[in-house]
Short mmCIF file of C-alpha atoms in Angstrom, two decimals:
data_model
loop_
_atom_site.label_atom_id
_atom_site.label_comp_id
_atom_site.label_asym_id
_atom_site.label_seq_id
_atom_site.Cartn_x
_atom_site.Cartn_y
_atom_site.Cartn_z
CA UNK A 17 43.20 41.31 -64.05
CA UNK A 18 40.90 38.45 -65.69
CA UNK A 19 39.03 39.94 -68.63
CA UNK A 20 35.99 37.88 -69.76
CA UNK A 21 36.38 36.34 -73.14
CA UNK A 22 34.43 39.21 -75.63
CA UNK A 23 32.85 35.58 -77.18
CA UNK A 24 31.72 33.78 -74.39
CA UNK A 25 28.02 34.10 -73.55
CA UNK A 26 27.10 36.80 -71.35
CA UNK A 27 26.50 36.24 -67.90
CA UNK A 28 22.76 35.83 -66.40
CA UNK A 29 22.10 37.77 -63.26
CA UNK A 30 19.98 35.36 -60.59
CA UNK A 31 16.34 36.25 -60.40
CA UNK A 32 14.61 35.19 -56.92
CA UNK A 33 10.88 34.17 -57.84
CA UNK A 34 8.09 34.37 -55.19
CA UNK A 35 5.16 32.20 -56.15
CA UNK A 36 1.93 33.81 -54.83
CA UNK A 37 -1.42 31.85 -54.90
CA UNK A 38 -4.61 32.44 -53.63
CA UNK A 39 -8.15 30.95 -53.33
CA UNK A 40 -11.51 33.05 -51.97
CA UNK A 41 -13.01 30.32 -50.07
CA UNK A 42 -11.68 27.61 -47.64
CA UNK A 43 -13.59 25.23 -49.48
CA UNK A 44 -11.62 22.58 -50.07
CA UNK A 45 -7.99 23.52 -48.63
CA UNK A 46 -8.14 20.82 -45.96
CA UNK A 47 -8.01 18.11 -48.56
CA UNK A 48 -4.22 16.75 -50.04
CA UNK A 49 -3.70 18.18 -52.98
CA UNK A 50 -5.97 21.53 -53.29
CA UNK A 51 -6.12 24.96 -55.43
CA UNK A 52 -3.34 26.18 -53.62
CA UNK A 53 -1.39 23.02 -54.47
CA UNK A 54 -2.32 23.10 -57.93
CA UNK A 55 -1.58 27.08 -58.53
CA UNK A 56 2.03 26.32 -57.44
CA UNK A 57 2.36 23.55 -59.15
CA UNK A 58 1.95 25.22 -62.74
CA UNK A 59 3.91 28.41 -61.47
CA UNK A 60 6.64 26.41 -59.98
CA UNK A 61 7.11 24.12 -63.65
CA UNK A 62 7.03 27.53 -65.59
CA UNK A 63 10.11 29.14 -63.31
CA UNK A 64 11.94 25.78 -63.73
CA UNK A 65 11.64 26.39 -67.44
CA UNK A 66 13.48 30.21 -67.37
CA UNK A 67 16.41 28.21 -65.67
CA UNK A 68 18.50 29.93 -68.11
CA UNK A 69 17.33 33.23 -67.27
CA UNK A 70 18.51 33.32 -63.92
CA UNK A 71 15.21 32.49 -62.62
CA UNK A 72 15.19 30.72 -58.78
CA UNK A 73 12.65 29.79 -56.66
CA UNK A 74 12.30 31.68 -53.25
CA UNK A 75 11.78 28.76 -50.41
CA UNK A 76 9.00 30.69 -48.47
CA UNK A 77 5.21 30.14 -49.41
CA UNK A 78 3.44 32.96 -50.02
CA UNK A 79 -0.59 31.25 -49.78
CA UNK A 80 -3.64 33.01 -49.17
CA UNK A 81 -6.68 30.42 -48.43
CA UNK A 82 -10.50 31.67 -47.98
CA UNK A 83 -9.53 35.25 -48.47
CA UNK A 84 -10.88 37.23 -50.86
CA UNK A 85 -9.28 39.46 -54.00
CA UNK A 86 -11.10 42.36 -53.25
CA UNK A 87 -8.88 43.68 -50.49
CA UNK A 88 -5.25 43.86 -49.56
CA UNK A 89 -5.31 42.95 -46.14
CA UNK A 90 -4.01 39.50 -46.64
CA UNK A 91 -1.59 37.89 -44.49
CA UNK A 92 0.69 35.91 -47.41
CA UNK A 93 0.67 39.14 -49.54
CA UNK A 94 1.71 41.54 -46.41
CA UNK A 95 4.41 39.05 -45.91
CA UNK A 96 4.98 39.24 -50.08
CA UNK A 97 5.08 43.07 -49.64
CA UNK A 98 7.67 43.02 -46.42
CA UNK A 99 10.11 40.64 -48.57
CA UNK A 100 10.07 43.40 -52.14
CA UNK A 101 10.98 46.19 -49.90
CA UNK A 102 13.24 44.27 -48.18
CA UNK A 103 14.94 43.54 -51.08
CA UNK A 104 14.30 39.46 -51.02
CA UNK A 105 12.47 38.74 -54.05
CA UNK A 106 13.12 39.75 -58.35
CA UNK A 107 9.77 38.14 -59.61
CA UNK A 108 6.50 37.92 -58.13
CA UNK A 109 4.84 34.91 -60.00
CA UNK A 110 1.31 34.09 -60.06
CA UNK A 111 -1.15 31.60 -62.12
CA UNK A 112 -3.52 34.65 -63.26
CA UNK A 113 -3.70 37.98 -62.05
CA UNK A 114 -6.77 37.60 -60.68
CA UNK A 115 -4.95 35.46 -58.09
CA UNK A 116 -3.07 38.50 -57.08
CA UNK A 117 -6.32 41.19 -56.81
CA UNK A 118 -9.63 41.41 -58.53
CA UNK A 119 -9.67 45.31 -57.54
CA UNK A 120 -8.00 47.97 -60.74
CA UNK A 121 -7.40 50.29 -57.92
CA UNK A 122 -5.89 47.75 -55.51
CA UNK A 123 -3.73 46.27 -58.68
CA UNK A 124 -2.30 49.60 -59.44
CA UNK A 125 -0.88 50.05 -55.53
CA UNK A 126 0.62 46.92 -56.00
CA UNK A 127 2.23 47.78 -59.47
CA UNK A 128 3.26 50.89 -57.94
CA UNK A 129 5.50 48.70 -54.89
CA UNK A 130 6.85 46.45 -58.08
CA UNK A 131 7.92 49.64 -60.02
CA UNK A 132 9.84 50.86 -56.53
CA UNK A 133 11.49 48.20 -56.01
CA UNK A 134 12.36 47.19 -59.69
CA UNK A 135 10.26 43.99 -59.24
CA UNK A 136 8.93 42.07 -62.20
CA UNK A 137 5.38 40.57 -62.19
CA UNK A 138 4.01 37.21 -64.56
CA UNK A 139 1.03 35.63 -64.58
CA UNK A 140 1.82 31.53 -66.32
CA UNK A 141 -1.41 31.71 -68.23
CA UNK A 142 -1.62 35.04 -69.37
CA UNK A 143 1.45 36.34 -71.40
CA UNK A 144 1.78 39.88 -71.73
CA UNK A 145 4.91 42.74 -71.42
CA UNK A 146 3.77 45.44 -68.84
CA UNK A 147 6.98 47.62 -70.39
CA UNK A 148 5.22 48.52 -72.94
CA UNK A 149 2.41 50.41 -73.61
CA UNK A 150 0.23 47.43 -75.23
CA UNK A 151 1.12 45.21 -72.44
CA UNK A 152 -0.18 47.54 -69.85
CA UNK A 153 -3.72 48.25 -71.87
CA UNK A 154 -3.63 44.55 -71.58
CA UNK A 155 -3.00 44.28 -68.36
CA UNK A 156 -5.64 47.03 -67.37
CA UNK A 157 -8.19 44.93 -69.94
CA UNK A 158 -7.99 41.85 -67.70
CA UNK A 159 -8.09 43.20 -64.48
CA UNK A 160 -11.53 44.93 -65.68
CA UNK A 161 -12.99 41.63 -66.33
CA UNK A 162 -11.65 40.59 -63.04
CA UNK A 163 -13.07 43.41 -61.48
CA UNK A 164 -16.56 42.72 -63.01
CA UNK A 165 -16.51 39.23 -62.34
CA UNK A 166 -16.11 39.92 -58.68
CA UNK A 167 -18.97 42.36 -58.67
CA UNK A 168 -21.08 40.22 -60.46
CA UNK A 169 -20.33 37.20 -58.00
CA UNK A 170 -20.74 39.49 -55.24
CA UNK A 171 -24.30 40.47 -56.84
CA UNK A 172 -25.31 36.88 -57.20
CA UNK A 173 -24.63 36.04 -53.70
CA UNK A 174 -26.80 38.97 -52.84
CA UNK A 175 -29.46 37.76 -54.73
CA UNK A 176 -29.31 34.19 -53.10
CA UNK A 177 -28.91 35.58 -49.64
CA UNK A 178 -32.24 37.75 -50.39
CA UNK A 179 -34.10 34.70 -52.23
CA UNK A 180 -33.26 32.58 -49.22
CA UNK A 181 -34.48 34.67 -46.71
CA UNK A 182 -38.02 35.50 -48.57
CA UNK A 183 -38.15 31.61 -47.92
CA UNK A 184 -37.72 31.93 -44.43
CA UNK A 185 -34.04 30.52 -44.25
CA UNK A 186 -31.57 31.30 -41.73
CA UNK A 187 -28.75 32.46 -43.80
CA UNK A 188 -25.74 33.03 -41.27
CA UNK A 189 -24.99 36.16 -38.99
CA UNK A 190 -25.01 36.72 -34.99
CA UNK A 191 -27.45 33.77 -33.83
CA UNK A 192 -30.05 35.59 -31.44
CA UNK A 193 -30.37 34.58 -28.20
CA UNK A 194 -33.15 32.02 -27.70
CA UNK A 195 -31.37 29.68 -30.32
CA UNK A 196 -28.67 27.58 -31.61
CA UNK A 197 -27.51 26.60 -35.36
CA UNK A 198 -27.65 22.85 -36.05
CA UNK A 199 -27.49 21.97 -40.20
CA UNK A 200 -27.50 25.45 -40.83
CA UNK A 201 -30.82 25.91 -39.19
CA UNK A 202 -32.05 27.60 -36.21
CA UNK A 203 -33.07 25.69 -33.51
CA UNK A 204 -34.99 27.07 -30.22
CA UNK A 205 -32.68 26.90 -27.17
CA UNK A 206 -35.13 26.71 -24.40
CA UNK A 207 -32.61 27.71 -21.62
CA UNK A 208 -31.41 30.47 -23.45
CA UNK A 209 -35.52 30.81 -24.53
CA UNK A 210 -36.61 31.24 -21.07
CA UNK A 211 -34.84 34.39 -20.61
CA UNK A 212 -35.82 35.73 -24.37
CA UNK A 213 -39.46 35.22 -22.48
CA UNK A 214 -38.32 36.84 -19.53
CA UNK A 215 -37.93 39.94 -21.06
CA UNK A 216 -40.38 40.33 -23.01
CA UNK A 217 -43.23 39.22 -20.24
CA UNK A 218 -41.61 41.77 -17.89
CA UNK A 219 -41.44 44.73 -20.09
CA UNK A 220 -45.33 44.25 -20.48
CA UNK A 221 -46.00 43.39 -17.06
CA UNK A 222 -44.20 46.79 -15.93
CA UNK A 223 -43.53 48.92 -19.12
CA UNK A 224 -40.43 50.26 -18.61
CA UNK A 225 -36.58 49.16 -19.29
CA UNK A 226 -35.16 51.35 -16.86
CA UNK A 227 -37.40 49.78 -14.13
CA UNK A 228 -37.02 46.14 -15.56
CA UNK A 229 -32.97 46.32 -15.50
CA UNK A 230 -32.96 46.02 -12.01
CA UNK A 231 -35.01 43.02 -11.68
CA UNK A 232 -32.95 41.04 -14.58
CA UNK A 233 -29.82 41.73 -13.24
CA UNK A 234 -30.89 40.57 -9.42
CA UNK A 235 -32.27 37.34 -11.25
CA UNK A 236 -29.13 36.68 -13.13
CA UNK A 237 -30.30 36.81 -16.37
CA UNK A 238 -27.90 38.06 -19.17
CA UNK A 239 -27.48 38.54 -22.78
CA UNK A 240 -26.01 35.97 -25.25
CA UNK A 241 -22.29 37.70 -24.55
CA UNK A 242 -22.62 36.62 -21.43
CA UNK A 243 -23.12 40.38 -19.84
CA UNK A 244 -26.20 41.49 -17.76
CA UNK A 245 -28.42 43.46 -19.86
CA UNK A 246 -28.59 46.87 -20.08
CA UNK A 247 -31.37 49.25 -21.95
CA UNK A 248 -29.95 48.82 -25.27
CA UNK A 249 -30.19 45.08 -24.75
CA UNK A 250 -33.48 44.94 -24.12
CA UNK A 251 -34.73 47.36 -26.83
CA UNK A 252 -32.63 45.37 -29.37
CA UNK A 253 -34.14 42.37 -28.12
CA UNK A 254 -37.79 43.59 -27.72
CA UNK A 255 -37.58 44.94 -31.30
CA UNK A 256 -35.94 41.17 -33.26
CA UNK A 257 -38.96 39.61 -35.51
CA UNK A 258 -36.93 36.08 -35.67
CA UNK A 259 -38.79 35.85 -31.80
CA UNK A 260 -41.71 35.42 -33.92
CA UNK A 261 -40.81 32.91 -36.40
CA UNK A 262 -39.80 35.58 -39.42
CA UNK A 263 -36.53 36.01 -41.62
CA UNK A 264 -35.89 39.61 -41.78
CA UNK A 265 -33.93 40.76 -44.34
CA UNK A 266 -33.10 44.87 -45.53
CA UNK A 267 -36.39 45.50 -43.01
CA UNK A 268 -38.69 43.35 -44.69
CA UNK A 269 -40.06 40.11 -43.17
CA UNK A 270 -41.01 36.92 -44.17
CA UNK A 271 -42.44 33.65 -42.26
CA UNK A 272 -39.35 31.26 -41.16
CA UNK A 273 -38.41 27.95 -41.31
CA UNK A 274 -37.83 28.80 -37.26
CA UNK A 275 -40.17 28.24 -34.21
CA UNK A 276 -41.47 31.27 -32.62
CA UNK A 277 -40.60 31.54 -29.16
CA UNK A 278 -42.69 34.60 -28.17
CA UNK A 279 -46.41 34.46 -29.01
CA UNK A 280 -48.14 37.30 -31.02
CA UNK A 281 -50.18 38.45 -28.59
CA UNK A 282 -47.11 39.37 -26.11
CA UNK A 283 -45.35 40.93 -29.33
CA UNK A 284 -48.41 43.13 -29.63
CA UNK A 285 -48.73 44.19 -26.41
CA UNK A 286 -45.07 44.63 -25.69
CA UNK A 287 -45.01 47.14 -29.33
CA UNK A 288 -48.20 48.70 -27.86
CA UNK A 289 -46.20 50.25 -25.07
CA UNK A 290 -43.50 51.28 -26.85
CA UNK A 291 -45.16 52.77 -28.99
CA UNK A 292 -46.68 54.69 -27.10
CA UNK A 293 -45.40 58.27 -25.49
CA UNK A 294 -42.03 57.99 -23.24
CA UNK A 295 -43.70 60.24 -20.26
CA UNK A 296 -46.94 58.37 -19.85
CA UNK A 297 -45.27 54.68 -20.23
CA UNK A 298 -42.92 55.89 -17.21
CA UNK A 299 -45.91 57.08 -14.93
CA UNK A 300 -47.98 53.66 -15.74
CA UNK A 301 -44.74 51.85 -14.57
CA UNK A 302 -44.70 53.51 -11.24
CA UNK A 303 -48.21 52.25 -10.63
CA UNK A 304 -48.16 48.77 -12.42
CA UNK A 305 -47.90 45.91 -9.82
CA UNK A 306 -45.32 43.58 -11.11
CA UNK A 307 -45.22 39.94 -10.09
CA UNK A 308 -42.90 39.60 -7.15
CA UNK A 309 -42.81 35.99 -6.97
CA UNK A 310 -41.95 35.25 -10.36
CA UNK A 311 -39.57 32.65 -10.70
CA UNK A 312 -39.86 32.12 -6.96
CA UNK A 313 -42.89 30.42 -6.03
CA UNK A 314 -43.21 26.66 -6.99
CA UNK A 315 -45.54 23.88 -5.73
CA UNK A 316 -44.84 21.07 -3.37
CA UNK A 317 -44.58 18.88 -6.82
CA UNK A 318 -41.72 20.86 -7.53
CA UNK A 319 -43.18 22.87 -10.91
CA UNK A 320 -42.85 26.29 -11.23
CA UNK A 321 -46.36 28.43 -10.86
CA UNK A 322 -45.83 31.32 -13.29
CA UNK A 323 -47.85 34.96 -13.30
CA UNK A 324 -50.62 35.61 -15.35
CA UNK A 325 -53.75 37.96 -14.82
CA UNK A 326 -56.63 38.91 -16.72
CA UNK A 327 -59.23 41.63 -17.24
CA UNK A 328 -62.96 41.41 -15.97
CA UNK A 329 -65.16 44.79 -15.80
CA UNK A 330 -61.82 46.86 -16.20
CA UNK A 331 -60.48 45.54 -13.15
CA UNK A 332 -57.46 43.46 -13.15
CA UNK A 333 -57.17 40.07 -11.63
CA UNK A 334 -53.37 38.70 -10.86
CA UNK A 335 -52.73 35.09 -10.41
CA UNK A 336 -50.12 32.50 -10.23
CA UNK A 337 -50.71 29.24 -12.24
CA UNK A 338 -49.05 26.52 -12.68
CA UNK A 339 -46.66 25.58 -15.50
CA UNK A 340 -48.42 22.42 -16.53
CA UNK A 341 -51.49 24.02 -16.38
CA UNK A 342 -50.74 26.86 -18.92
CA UNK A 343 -48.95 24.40 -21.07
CA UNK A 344 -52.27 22.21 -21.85
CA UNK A 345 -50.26 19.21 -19.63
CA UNK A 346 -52.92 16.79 -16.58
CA UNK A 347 -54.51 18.83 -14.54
CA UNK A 348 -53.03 17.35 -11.44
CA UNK A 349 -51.48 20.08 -9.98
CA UNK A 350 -52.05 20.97 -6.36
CA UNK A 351 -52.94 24.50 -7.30
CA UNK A 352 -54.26 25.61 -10.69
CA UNK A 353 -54.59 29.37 -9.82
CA UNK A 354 -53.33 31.02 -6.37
CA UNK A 355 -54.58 34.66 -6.14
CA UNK A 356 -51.05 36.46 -6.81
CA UNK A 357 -52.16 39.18 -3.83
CA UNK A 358 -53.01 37.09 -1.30
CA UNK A 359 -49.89 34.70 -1.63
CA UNK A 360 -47.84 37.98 -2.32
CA UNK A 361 -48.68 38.90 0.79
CA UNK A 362 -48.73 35.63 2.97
CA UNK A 363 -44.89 35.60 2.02
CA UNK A 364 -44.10 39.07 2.73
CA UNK A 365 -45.61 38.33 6.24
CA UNK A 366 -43.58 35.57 6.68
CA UNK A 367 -40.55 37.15 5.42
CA UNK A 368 -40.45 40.08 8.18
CA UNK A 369 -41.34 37.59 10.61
CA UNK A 370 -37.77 35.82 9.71
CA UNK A 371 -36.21 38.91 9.56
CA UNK A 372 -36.75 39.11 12.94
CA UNK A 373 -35.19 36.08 13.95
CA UNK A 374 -31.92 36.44 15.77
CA UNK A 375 -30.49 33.43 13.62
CA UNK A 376 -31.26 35.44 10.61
CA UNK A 377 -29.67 38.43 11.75
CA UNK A 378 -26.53 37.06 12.21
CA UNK A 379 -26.26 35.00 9.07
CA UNK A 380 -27.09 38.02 7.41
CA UNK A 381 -24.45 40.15 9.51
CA UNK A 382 -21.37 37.43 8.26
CA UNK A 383 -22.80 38.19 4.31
CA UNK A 384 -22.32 41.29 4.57
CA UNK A 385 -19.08 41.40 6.07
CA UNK A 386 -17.61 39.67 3.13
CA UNK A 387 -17.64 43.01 1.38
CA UNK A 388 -17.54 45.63 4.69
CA UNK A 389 -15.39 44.20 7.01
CA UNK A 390 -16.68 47.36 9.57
CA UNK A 391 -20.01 46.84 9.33
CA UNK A 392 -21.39 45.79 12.82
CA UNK A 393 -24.05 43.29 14.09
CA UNK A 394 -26.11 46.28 15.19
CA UNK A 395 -25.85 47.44 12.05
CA UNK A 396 -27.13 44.63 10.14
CA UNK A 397 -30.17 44.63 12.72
CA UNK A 398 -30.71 48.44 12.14
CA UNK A 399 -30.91 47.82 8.07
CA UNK A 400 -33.23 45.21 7.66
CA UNK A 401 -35.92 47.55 10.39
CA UNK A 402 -34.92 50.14 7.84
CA UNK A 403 -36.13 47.61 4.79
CA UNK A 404 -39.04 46.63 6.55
CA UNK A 405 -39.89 50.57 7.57
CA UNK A 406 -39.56 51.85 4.13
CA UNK A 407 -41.06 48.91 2.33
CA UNK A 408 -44.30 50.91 1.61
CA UNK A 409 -42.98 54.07 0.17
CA UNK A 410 -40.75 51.72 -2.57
CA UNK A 411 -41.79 52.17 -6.20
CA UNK A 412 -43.20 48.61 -7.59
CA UNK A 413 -40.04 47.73 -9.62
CA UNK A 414 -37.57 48.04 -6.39
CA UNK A 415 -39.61 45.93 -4.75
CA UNK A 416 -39.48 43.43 -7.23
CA UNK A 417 -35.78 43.96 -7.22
CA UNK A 418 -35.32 43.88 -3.47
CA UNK A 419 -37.54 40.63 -3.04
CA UNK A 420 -35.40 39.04 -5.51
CA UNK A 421 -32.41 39.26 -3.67
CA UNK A 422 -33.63 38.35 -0.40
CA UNK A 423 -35.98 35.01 -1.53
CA UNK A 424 -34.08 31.59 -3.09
CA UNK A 425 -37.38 29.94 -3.47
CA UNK A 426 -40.77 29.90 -2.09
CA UNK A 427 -42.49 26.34 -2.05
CA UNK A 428 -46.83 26.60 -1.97
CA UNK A 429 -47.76 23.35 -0.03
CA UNK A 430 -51.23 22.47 1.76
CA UNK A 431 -50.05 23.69 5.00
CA UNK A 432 -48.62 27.16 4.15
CA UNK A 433 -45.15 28.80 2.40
CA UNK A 434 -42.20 27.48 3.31
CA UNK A 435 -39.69 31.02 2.48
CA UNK A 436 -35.66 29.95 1.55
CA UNK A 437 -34.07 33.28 2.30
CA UNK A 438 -30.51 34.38 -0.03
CA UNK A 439 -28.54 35.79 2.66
CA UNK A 440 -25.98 37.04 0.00
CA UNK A 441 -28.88 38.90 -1.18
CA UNK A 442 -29.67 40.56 2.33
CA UNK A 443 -26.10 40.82 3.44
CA UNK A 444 -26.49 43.17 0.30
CA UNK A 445 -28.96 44.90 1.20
CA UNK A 446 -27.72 45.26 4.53
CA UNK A 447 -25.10 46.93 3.24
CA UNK A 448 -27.42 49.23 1.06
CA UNK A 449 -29.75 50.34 4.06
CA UNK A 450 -27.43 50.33 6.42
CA UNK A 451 -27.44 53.59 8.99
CA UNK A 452 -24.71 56.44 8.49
CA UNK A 453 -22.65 56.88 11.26
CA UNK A 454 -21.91 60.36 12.22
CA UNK A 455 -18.04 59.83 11.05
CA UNK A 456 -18.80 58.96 7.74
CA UNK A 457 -21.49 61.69 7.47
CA UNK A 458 -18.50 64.21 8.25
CA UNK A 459 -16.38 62.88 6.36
CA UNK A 460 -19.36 62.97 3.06
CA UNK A 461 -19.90 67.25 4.23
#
């Protein structure tokens, strides 16, 4: 057996260093040679220098970029963490300790892991022993000013964020619908707008979101996540001030650097209702009219006629007006104002007569077999009597709903209204109203 010479030096056990580095924003990090780069640079030189200690250099990188110090849940230092318990690394080796956490409580966890697993920690620019007691009051000193600086950067940014938005700046966050960010600005997004409008003009034409759901969804319309609405939807969107032009910010508003894309008056008449009580709003919606023909009709110039009414003598007067009209554009326009009833009711005329029509019958018959392969020609004819029967006795909204399916477009020229039926829409409904046949009412008991 070799013994080792009593006066040679004593040997130095190897010492794996992992070089940690971090940086809070992602400012930066796509450039060469960043903070990143120039934290392991300095860490790297001082573990060259303990050479004779033992000290190596781990070859995995161990770099957190735009994350901040506040919280643990960072991908580098979970990977860190897996290699001490694993057994992998001596040193952990960091430019400050702030680079490592800016949280006392979140510092001591991680001095708890070291301690476990007999792991030493440095920080290059801040010498200290955390074996002794002075060395750990140190220690604990520093990561109290790191602490406070983080809280007093994180009240700072507060402040901005609320100084910014009392000047009407868009200042991040879920971009409504309506709009689109461009320069970190909000910009109106008029296809998106249209259905913003949508919304809001049919909760005051008929008062209710229950009743309104129906006629959104058979429309198309949906929300910025690309769902159909539903009444939470709506509320939220009824209730956002940015429609209006304002920053909001902890409930308070202030005018924005925005466009408004709902008027005032609409606002106020759309808060009027809800504001008022649950039980009444519901019985005014069963009686309110609502425009069946909106987004329907057009002219024979191809521009959309829109609903509007107004009051004279407490009786109310419906119309349908032209889109250049209402927007201040020429008055050339074939119609300025149709009478919404009369129209209304020319095309409902028209659209039983097709209903009739054998043609129609039978294109509506193949629509609806794309979902009920039993359902029957007969059938189909049977339904659409039903619709026509019933008709009268529907509520306001499910008319609105129902007419929506069944009309594509209705074109106003000098000779009449030329109806485009949707025979997806009335296969449908075809399938809705169609009879129960004694079978299936059997089978139901």
């Amino acid at each position: 057996m070799t013994r080792r010479d009593p006066a040679s030096p004593p040997l130095t056990r190897k010492r794996r260093c992992a070089v940690y580095t971090r940086k809070s924003t992602d400012e930066g990090l796509e450039k060469e040679f960043n903070s990143l780069d120039a934290q392991r640079e300095s860490c790297e030189a001082y573990i060259a220098s303990q050479r004779s200690e033992g000290w190596v250099l781990v070859h995995d990188r161990y770099d957190d970029g735009g994350v901040s110090g506040g919280t643990l849940e960072r991908p580098a230092l979970k990977r860190l963490l897996a290699d001490i318990e694993a057994g992998l690394v001596d040193v952990v080796v960091v430019y400050k300790i702030d680079r490592l956490s800016r949280s006392l409580m979140d510092f001591a966890k991680l001095v708890q892991i070291f301690d476990q697993n007999e792991v030493t920690f440095v920080s290059v620019t801040q010498s200290f022993n955390t074996t002794t007691s002075m060395g750990r009051l140190t220690l604990n000193i520093l990561l109290s000013f790191a602490q406070f600086e983080r809280e007093v950067i994180g009240e700072r940014v507060r402040d901005k964020i609320a100084a910014s938005r009392a000047r009407g700046m868009w200042m991040g966050g879920p971009v409504p619908l309506g709009y689109r960010v461009e320069n970190r600005k909000l910009l109106v997004d008029e296809a998106a707008a249209t259905t913003v409008r949508r919304v809001f003009e049919g909760f005051a034409d008929i008062g209710s979101a229950t009743r309104l759901l129906p006629i959104l969804r058979a429309e198309g319309l949906l929300t910025k996540h690309g769902r159909p609405f539903d009444k939470g939807a709506v509320y939220k969107l009824l209730a956002n001030r940015v429609y209006l032009g304002e920053a909001v910010h902890k409930g308070k508003s202030y005018p924005g650097e925005h466009a408004a894309i709902i008027p005032q008056a609409l606002w106020n008449q759309v808060h009027e209702i809800l504001a008022s009580n649950p039980h009444m709003r519901a019985g005014l919606a069963r009686n309110r009219s609502p425009a069946l023909l909106r987004g329907l009709i057009f002219g024979a110039d191809g521009r959309a006629l829109s609903p509007t009414h107004t009051r004279k003598q407490g009786r109310l007067y419906r119309y349908y007006v032209s889109q250049s009209v209402l927007k201040g554009g020429a008055d050339d326009a074939p119609y300025r104002r149709l009478p919404a009833g009369e129209i209304e009711a020319l095309v409902l005329d028209q659209l039983r007569a097709l209903l009739r029509q054998p043609e129609v019958v039978v294109g509506t018959w193949r629509a609806a077999q794309e979902e009920e392969a039993d359902i029957t020609e007969e059938d189909t004819r049977l339904a659409l009597e039903r619709l026509d029967e019933m008709w009268g006795e529907l509520f306001p909204s499910e008319q609105a709903r129902i007419f929506g399916l069944m009309v594509d477009r209705v074109e106003v020229g000098t000779d009449g209204a030329d109806v485009r039926l949707r025979l997806e829409g009335l296969g449908s409904l075809a399938r809705e109203f169609r009879p129960r046949r004694a079978a299936e009412i059997g089978k139901a008991a």
